[in-house]
Coordinates of C-alpha atoms and ligand atoms in Angstrom, one line a residue:
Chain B
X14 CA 113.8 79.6 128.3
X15 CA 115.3 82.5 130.0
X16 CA 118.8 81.1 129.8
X17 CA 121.3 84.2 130.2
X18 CA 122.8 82.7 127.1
X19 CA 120.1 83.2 125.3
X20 CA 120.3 86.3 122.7
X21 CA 118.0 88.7 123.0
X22 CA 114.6 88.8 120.5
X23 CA 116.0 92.5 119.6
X24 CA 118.9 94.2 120.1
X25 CA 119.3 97.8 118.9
X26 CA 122.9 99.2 120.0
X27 CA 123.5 103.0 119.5
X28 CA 121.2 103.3 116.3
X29 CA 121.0 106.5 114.9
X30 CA 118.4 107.2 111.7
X31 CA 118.2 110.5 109.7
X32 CA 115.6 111.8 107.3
X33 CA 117.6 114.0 105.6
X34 CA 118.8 116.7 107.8
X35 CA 116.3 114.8 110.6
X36 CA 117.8 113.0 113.7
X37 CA 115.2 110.9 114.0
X38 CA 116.5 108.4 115.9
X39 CA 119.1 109.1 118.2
X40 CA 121.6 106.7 120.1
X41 CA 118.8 104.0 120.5
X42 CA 119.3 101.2 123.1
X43 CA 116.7 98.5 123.5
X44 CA 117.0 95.1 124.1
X45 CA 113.5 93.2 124.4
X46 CA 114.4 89.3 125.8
X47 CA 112.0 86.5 124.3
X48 CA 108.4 86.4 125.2
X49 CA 108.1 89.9 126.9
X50 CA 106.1 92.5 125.7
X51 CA 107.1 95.9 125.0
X52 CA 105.1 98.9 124.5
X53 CA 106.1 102.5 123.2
X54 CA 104.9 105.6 123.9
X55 CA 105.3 109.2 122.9
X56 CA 103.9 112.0 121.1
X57 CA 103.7 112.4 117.8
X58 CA 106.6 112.6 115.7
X59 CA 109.1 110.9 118.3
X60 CA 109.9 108.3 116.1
X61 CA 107.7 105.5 117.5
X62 CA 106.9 104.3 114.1
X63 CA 110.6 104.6 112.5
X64 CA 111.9 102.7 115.7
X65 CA 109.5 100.0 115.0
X66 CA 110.5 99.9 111.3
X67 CA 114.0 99.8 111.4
X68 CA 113.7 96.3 113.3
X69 CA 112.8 94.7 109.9
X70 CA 114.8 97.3 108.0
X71 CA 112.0 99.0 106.0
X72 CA 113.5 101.8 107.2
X73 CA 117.6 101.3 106.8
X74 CA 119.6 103.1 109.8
X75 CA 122.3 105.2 109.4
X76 CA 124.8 103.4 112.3
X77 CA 124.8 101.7 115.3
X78 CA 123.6 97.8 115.4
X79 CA 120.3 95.9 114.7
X80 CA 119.9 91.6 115.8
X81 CA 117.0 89.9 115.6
X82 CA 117.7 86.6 117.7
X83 CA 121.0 87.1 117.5
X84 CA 121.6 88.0 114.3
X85 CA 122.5 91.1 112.4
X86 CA 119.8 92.6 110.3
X87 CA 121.4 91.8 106.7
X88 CA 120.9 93.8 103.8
X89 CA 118.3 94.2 100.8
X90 CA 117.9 90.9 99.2
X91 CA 117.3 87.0 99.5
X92 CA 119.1 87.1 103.2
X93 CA 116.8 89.9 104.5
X94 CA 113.7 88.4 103.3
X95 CA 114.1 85.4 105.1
X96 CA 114.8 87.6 108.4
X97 CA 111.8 89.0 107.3
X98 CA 109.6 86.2 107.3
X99 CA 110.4 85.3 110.9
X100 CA 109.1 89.4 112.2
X101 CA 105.3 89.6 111.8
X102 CA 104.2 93.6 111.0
X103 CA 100.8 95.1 112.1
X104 CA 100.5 98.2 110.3
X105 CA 98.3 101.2 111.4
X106 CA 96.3 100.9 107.9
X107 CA 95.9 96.7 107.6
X108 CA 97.5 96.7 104.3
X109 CA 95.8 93.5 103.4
X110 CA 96.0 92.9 99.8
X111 CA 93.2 94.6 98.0
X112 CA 92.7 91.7 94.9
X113 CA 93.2 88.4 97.8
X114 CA 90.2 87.1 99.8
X115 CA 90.6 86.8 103.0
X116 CA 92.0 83.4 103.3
X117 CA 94.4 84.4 100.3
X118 CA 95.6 86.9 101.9
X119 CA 96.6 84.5 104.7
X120 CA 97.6 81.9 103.1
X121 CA 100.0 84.0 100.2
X122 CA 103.3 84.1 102.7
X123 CA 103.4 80.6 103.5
X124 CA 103.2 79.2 100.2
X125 CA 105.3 81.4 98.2
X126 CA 108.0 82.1 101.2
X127 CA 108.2 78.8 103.1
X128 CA 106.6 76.6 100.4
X129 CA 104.0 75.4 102.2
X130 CA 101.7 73.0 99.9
X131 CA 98.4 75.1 99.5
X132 CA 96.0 72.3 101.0
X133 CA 97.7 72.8 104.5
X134 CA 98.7 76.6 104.4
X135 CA 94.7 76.6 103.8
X136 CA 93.7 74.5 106.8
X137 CA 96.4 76.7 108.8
X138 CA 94.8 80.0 107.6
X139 CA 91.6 78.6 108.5
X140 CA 92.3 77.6 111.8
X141 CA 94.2 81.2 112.5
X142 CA 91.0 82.9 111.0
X143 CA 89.1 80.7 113.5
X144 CA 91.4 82.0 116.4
X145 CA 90.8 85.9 115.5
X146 CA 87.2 85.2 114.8
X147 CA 86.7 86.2 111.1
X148 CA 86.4 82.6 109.7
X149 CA 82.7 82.7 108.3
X150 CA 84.7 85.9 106.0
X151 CA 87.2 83.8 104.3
X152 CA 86.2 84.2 101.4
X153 CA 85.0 87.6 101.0
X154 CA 87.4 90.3 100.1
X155 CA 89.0 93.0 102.1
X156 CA 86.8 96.0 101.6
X157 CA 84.1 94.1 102.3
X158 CA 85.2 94.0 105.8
X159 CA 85.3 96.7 109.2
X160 CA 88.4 98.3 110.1
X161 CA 88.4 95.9 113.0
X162 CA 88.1 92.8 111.1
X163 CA 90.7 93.5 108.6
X164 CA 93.1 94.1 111.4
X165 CA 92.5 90.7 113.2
X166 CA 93.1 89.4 109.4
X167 CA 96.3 91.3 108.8
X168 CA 97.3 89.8 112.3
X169 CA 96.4 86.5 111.2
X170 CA 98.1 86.7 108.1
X171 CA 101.5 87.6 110.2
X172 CA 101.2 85.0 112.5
X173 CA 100.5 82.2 109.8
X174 CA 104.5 82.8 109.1
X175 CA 105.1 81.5 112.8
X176 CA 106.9 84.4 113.8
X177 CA 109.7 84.7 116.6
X178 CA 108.4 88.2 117.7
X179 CA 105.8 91.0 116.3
X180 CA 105.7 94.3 116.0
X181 CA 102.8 96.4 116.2
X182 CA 102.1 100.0 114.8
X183 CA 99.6 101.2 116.1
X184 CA 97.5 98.5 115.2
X185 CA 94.1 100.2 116.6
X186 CA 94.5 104.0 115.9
X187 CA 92.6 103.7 112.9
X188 CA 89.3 101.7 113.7
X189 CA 86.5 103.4 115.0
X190 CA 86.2 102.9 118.9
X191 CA 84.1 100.2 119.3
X192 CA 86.6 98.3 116.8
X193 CA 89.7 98.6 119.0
X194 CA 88.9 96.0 121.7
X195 CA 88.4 93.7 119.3
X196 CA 91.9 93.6 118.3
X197 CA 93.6 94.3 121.7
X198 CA 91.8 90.9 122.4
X199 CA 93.5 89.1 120.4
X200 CA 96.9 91.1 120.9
X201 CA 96.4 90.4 124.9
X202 CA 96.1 86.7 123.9
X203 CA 99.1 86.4 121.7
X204 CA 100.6 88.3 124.8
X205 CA 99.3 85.3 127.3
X206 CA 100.9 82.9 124.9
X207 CA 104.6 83.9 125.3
X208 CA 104.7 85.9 122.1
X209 CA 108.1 88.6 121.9
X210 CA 106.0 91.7 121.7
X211 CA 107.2 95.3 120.4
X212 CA 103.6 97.2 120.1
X213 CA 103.5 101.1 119.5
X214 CA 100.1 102.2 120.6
X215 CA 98.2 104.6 122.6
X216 CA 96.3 102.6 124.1
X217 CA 97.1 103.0 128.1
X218 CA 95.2 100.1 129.4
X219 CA 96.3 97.5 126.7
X220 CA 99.7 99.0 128.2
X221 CA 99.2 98.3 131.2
X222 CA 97.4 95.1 131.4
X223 CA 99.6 93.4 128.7
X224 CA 102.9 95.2 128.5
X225 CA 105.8 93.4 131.1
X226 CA 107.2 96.9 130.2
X227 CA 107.4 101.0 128.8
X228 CA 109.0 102.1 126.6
X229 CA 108.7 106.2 126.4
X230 CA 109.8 108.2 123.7
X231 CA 110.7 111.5 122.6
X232 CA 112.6 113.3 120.0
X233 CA 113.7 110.3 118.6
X234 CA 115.2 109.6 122.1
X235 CA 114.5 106.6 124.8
X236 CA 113.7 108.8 127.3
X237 CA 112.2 106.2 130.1
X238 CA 112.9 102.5 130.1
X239 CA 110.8 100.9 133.0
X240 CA 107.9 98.9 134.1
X241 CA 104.3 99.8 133.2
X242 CA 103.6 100.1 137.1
X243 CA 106.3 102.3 137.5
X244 CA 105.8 104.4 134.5
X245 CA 102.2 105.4 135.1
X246 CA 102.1 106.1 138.5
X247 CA 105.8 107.9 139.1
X248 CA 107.1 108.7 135.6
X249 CA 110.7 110.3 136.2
X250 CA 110.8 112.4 133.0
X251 CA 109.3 116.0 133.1
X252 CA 108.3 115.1 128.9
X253 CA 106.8 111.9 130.4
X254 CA 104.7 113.6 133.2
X255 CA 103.9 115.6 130.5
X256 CA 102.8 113.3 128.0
X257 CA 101.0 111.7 130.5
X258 CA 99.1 114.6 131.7
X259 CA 97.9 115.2 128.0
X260 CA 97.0 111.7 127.4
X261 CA 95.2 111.0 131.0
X262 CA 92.9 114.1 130.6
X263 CA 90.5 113.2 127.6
Chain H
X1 CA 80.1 96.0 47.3
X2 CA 82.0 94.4 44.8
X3 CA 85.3 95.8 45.3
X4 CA 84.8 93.4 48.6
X5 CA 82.8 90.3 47.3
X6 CA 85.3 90.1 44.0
X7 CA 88.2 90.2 46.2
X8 CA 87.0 88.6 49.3
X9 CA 90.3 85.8 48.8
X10 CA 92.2 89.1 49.1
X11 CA 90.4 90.5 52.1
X12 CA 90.4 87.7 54.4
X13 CA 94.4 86.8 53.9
X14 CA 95.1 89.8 54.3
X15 CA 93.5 90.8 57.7
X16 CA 94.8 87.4 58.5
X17 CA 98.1 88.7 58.2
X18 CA 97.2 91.9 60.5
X19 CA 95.6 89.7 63.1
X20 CA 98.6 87.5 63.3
X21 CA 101.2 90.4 63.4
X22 CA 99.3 91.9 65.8
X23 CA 98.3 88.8 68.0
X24 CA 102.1 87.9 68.4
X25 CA 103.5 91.2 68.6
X26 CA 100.9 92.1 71.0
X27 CA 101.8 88.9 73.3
X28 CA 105.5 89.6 73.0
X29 CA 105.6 93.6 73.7
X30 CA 103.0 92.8 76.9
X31 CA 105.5 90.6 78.3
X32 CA 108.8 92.7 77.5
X33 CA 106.7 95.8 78.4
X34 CA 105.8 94.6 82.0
X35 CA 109.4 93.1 82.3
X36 CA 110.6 96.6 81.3
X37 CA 108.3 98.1 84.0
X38 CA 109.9 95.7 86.6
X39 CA 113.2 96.7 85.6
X40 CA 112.2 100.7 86.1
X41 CA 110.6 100.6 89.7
X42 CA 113.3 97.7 90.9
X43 CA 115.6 98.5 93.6
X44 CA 118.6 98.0 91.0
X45 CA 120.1 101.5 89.8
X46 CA 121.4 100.0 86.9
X47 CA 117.7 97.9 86.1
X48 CA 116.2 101.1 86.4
X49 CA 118.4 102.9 84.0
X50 CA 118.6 100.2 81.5
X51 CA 114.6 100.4 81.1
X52 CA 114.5 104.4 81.6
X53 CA 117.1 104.3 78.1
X54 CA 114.7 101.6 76.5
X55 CA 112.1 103.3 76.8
X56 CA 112.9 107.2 76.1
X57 CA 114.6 105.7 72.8
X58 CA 111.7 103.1 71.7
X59 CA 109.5 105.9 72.2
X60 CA 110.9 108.5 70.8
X61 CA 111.6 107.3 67.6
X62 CA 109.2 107.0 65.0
X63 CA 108.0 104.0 64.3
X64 CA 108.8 104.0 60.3
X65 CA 112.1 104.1 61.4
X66 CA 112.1 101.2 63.8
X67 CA 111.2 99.4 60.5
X68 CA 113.9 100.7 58.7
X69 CA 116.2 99.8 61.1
X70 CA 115.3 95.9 61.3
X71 CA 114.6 95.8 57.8
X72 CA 117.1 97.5 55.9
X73 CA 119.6 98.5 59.0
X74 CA 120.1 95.1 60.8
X75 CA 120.7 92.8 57.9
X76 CA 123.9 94.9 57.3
X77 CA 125.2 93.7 61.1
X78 CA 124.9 90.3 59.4
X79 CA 124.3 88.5 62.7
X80 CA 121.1 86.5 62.4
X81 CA 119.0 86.8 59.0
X82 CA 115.5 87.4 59.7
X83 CA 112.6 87.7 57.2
X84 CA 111.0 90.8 56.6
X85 CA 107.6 89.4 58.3
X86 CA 109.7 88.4 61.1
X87 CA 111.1 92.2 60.9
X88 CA 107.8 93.8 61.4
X89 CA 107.2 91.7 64.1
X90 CA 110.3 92.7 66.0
X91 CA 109.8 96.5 65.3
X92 CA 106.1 96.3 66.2
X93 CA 107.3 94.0 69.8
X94 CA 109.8 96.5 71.0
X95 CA 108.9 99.4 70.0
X96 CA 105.4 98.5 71.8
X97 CA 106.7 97.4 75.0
X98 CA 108.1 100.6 75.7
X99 CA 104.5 102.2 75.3
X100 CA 103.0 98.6 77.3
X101 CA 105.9 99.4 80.4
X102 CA 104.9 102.9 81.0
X103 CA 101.3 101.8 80.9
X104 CA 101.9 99.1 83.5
X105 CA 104.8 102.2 85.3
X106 CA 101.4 103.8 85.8
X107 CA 99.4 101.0 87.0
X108 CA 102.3 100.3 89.8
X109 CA 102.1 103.8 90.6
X110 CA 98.6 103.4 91.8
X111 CA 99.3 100.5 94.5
X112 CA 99.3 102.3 97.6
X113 CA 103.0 101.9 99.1
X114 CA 101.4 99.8 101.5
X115 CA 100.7 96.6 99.6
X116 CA 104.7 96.7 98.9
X117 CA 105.3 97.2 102.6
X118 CA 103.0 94.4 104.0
X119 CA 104.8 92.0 101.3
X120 CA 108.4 93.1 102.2
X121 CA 107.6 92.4 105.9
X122 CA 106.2 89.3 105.2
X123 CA 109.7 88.3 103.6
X124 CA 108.2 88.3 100.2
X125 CA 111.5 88.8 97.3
X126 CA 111.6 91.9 95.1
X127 CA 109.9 89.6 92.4
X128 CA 107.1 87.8 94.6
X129 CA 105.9 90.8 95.5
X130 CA 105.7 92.2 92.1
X131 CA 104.4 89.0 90.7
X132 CA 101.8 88.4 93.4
X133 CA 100.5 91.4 94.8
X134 CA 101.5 94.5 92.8
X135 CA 101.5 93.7 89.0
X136 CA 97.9 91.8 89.1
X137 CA 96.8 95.2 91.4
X138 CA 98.7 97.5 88.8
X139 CA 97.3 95.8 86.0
X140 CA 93.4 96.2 86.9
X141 CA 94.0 99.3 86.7
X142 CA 95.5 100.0 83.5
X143 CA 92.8 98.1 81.5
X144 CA 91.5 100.8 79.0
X145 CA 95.0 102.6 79.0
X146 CA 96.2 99.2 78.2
X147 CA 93.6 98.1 75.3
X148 CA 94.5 102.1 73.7
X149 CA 97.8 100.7 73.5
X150 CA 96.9 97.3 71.7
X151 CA 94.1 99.3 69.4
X152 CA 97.1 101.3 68.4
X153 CA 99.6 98.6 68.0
X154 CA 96.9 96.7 65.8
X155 CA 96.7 100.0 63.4
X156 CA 100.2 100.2 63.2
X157 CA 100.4 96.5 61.7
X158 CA 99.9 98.8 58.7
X159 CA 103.3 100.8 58.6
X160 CA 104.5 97.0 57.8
X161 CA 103.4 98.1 54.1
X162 CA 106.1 100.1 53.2
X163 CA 108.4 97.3 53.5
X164 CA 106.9 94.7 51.9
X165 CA 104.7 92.9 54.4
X166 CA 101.9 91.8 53.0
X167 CA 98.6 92.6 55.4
X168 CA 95.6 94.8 55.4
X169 CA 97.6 97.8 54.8
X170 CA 98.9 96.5 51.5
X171 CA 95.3 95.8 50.2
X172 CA 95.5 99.0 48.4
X173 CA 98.3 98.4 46.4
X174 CA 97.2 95.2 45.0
X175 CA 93.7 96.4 44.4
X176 CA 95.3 98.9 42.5
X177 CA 97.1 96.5 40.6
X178 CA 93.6 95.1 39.4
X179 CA 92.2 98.5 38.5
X180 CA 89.8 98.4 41.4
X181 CA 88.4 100.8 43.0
X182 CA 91.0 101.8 45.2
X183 CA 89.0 104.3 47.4
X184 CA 86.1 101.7 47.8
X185 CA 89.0 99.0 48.9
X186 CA 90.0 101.6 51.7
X187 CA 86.6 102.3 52.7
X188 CA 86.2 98.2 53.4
X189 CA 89.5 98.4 55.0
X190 CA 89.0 101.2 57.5
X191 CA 85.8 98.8 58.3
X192 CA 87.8 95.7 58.6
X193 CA 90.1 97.5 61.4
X194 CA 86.8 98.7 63.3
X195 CA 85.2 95.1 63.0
X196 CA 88.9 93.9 64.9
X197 CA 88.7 96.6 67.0
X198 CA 85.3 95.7 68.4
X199 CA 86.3 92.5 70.4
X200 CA 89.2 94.4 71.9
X201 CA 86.9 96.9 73.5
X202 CA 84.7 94.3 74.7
X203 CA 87.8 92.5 76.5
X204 CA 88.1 95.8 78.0
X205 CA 84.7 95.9 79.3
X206 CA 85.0 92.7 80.6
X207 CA 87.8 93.1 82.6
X208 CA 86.6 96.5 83.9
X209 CA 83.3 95.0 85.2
X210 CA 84.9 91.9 86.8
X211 CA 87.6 93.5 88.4
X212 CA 85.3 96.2 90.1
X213 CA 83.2 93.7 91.9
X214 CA 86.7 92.1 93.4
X215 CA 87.7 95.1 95.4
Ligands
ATP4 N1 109.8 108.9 105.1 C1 110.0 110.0 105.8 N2 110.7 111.0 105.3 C2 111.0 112.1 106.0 N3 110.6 112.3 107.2 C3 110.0 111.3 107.9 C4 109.6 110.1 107.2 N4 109.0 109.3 108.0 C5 108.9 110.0 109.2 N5 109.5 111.2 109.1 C6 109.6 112.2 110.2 O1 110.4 111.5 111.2 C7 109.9 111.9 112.5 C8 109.5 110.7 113.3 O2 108.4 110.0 112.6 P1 107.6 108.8 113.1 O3 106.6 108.4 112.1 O4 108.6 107.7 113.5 O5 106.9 109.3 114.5 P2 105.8 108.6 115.4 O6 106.4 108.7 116.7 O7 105.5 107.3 114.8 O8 104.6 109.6 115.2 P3 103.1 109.3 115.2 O9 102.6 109.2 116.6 O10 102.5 110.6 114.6 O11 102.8 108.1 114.3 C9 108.7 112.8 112.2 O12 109.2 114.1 112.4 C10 108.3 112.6 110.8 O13 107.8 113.7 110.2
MG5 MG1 103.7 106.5 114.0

């Protein structure tokens, strides 16, 4: 499957992205091949989240270039949706939907989108809910569950679309600490599977027992590019040494 | 009493009337209202401005002369003829929706961003997402604004009386025809509106307490 003909999953080609007077982005350069899994890192603010959400346009960029498996992210409408449906999102806060059960929530995307018939986008949900663990909660609703639980859901819910790749936002900053293995479980998993990662997090040992590589940023910049070996024990950056200082300490 | 029980007949078509003008307009101006909403949070410039100019003229106008206009106005554009019934019914629908889209413009306004987000990225259209996730979300939320909208729209059935429609507004007139007793009559109509009113706010209730156990 590594054919050098082969596009890559995601291609990003001098993107720049501007909140206003912002520079947000600047001059991005990534491409992430199938089946490997990217992490990013960087302090707050260094556009780690906008990076991740210009690569199914819910942010739009201001120039440069944006493929997903070879082709160019179109724009809003009918065309973009269906790019959509092939990029599974984690958000930070689950954003499962509030007035769905659990297996609704699931099982929404594949029978509106792809027009699945409900009977078998149910047994599919089912079987993914199996997979992340949370199938005795079908049929409660969201609130009802943990932090950690709806976040296993939301990732259910993404891969019931069959994605091509997924992108991750940091999927476990917002569950309580003895919620976030949990999830990196089932992210390390997906990982083992052959599954194009792009995952934002801060969590270093997800990083480096999952990622095939590092991505570090800063000031909207891709400062280091490398494996996670190399990154965490001779980072080349001064901001990375930094950063990694910081991070290492507490 | 008697002013009721000697014109019962009276009574009964007549709140007829209101409950029909108000159980059609009410459908119609719930659906044109929530299309209207769609049209003023949609991505569309031009959507958004076509409902932003529906509504700031529908709701700014009073609703006497929304009447006049379909009644007495309209026939003179001699494009379809309508019946004065059919009149009211129009002026009641739109000038209603634009009071029903900024009900539901505030229910969508609740929907953390989020909801819209997780639909987008899971390739949902502009419309799915509306239709499945953030109109039925918007939409709990909006219950007893919502049923203050239809309470009023079922009063204003009565501003049909100045042009002719018969309903519970024009039991006066013809009570005073007989030489009833006209205050009396308006007494047992203010009742008759209250009596119609009642199931409304139990709708309201019910939909409250069912959609706070789903979330
Ligand atoms: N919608 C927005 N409008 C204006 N500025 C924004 C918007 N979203 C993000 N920003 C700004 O852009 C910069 C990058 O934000 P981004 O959320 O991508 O950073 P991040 O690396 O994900 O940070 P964090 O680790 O805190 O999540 C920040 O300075 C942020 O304040
Ligand atoms: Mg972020």
């Amino acid at each position: 499957m590594t054919a050098a003909s082969a596009p890559p999953m995601i291609r990003m080609a001098g993107v720049d992205k501007f909140f206003g007077p912002l520079h947000v982005l600047k001059n991005v350069q990534l491409e992430v091949p199938k089946g490997q899994v990217v992490v990013v890192l960087g302090p707050s603010g260094s556009g780690k989240s906008t990076l991740c959400r210009t690569i199914n346009r819910l942010e739009p960029i201001d120039s440069g270039v944006i493929e997903v498996d070879g082709q160019p992210l179109p724009a809003e409408g009918k065309e973009l949706a269906r790019l959509r449906a092939d990029v599974g999102m984690v958000f930070q806060s689950f954003n499962l939907f509030a007035h769905k059960t659990i297996v609704e929530n699931v099982m929404l995307a594949p029978t509106k989108v792809r027009k699945i018939p409900a009977a078998e986008a149910r047994k599919t949900a089912m079987e993914l809910l199996e997979r992340v663990g949370i199938a005795n909660q079908a049929d409660k609703f969201p609130a009802q569950l943990s932090g950690g639980q709806q976040q296993r859901v939301a990732i259910a819910r993404s891969l019931a679309m069959k994605p091509k790749v997924m992108l991750f936002d940091e999927p476990t900053s917002a569950l309580d600490p003895e919620m976030v293995q949990e999830v990196l479980d089932v992210m390390t998993s997906l990982a083992k599977e052959g599954m194009t990662m792009l995952v934002v997090t801060h969590e270093m040992g997800f990083a480096r027992k999952a990622a095939d590589r590092v991505i570090f940023m800063a000031d909207g910049e891709v400062v280091e590019d490398s494996t996670p070996e190399e990154f965490f024990s001779a980072p080349k950056s001064n901001r990375a040494k930094d950063f990694l200082g910081k991070i290492l300490t507490h | 009493m008697s002013v009721l029980t000697n014109n019962l007949d009276l009574f009964l078509r007549a709140f007829g009337q209101t409950l029909q003008l108000f159980a059609i307009s009410g459908v119609l101006s719930l659906l044109l209202g929530t299309l209207l909403a769609a049209l003023r949070v949609s991505p569309v410039p031009v959507f958004r401005a076509v409902g932003a100019a529906y509504v700031t003229v529908l709701r700014n106008t009073p609703l006497t002369l929304v009447f006049v206009f379909f009644l007495f106005g309209y026939p003179l554009l001699e494009i379809v003829k309508i019946e004065p019934y059919t009149a009211a019914v129009v002026a009641l629908s739109l000038y209603t929706a634009a009071f029903v889209c900024e009900v539901v413009r505030s229910g969508i306004n609740t929907v953390p961003v989020g909801q819209a987000e997780a639909s987008r990225a899971l390739g949902l259209t502009f419309v799915q997402m509306l239709g499945n996730v953030v109109l039925p979300q918007a939409l709990r939320s909006v219950v007893p604004p919502m049923t203050s909208t239809m309470i009023a729209l079922l009063k204003n059935t009565t501003v049909a009386s100045g042009f002719a429609v018969f309903q519970a507004g024009t039991i006066r007139d013809s009570l005073s025809e007989q030489g009833e007793n006209v205050l009396l009559g308006l007494l047992w109509v203010a009742i008759g509106f209250v009596i119609l009113v009642m199931p409304l706010t139990y709708v309201q209730q019910t939909f409250e307490k069912r959609w706070s156990v789903a979330r």
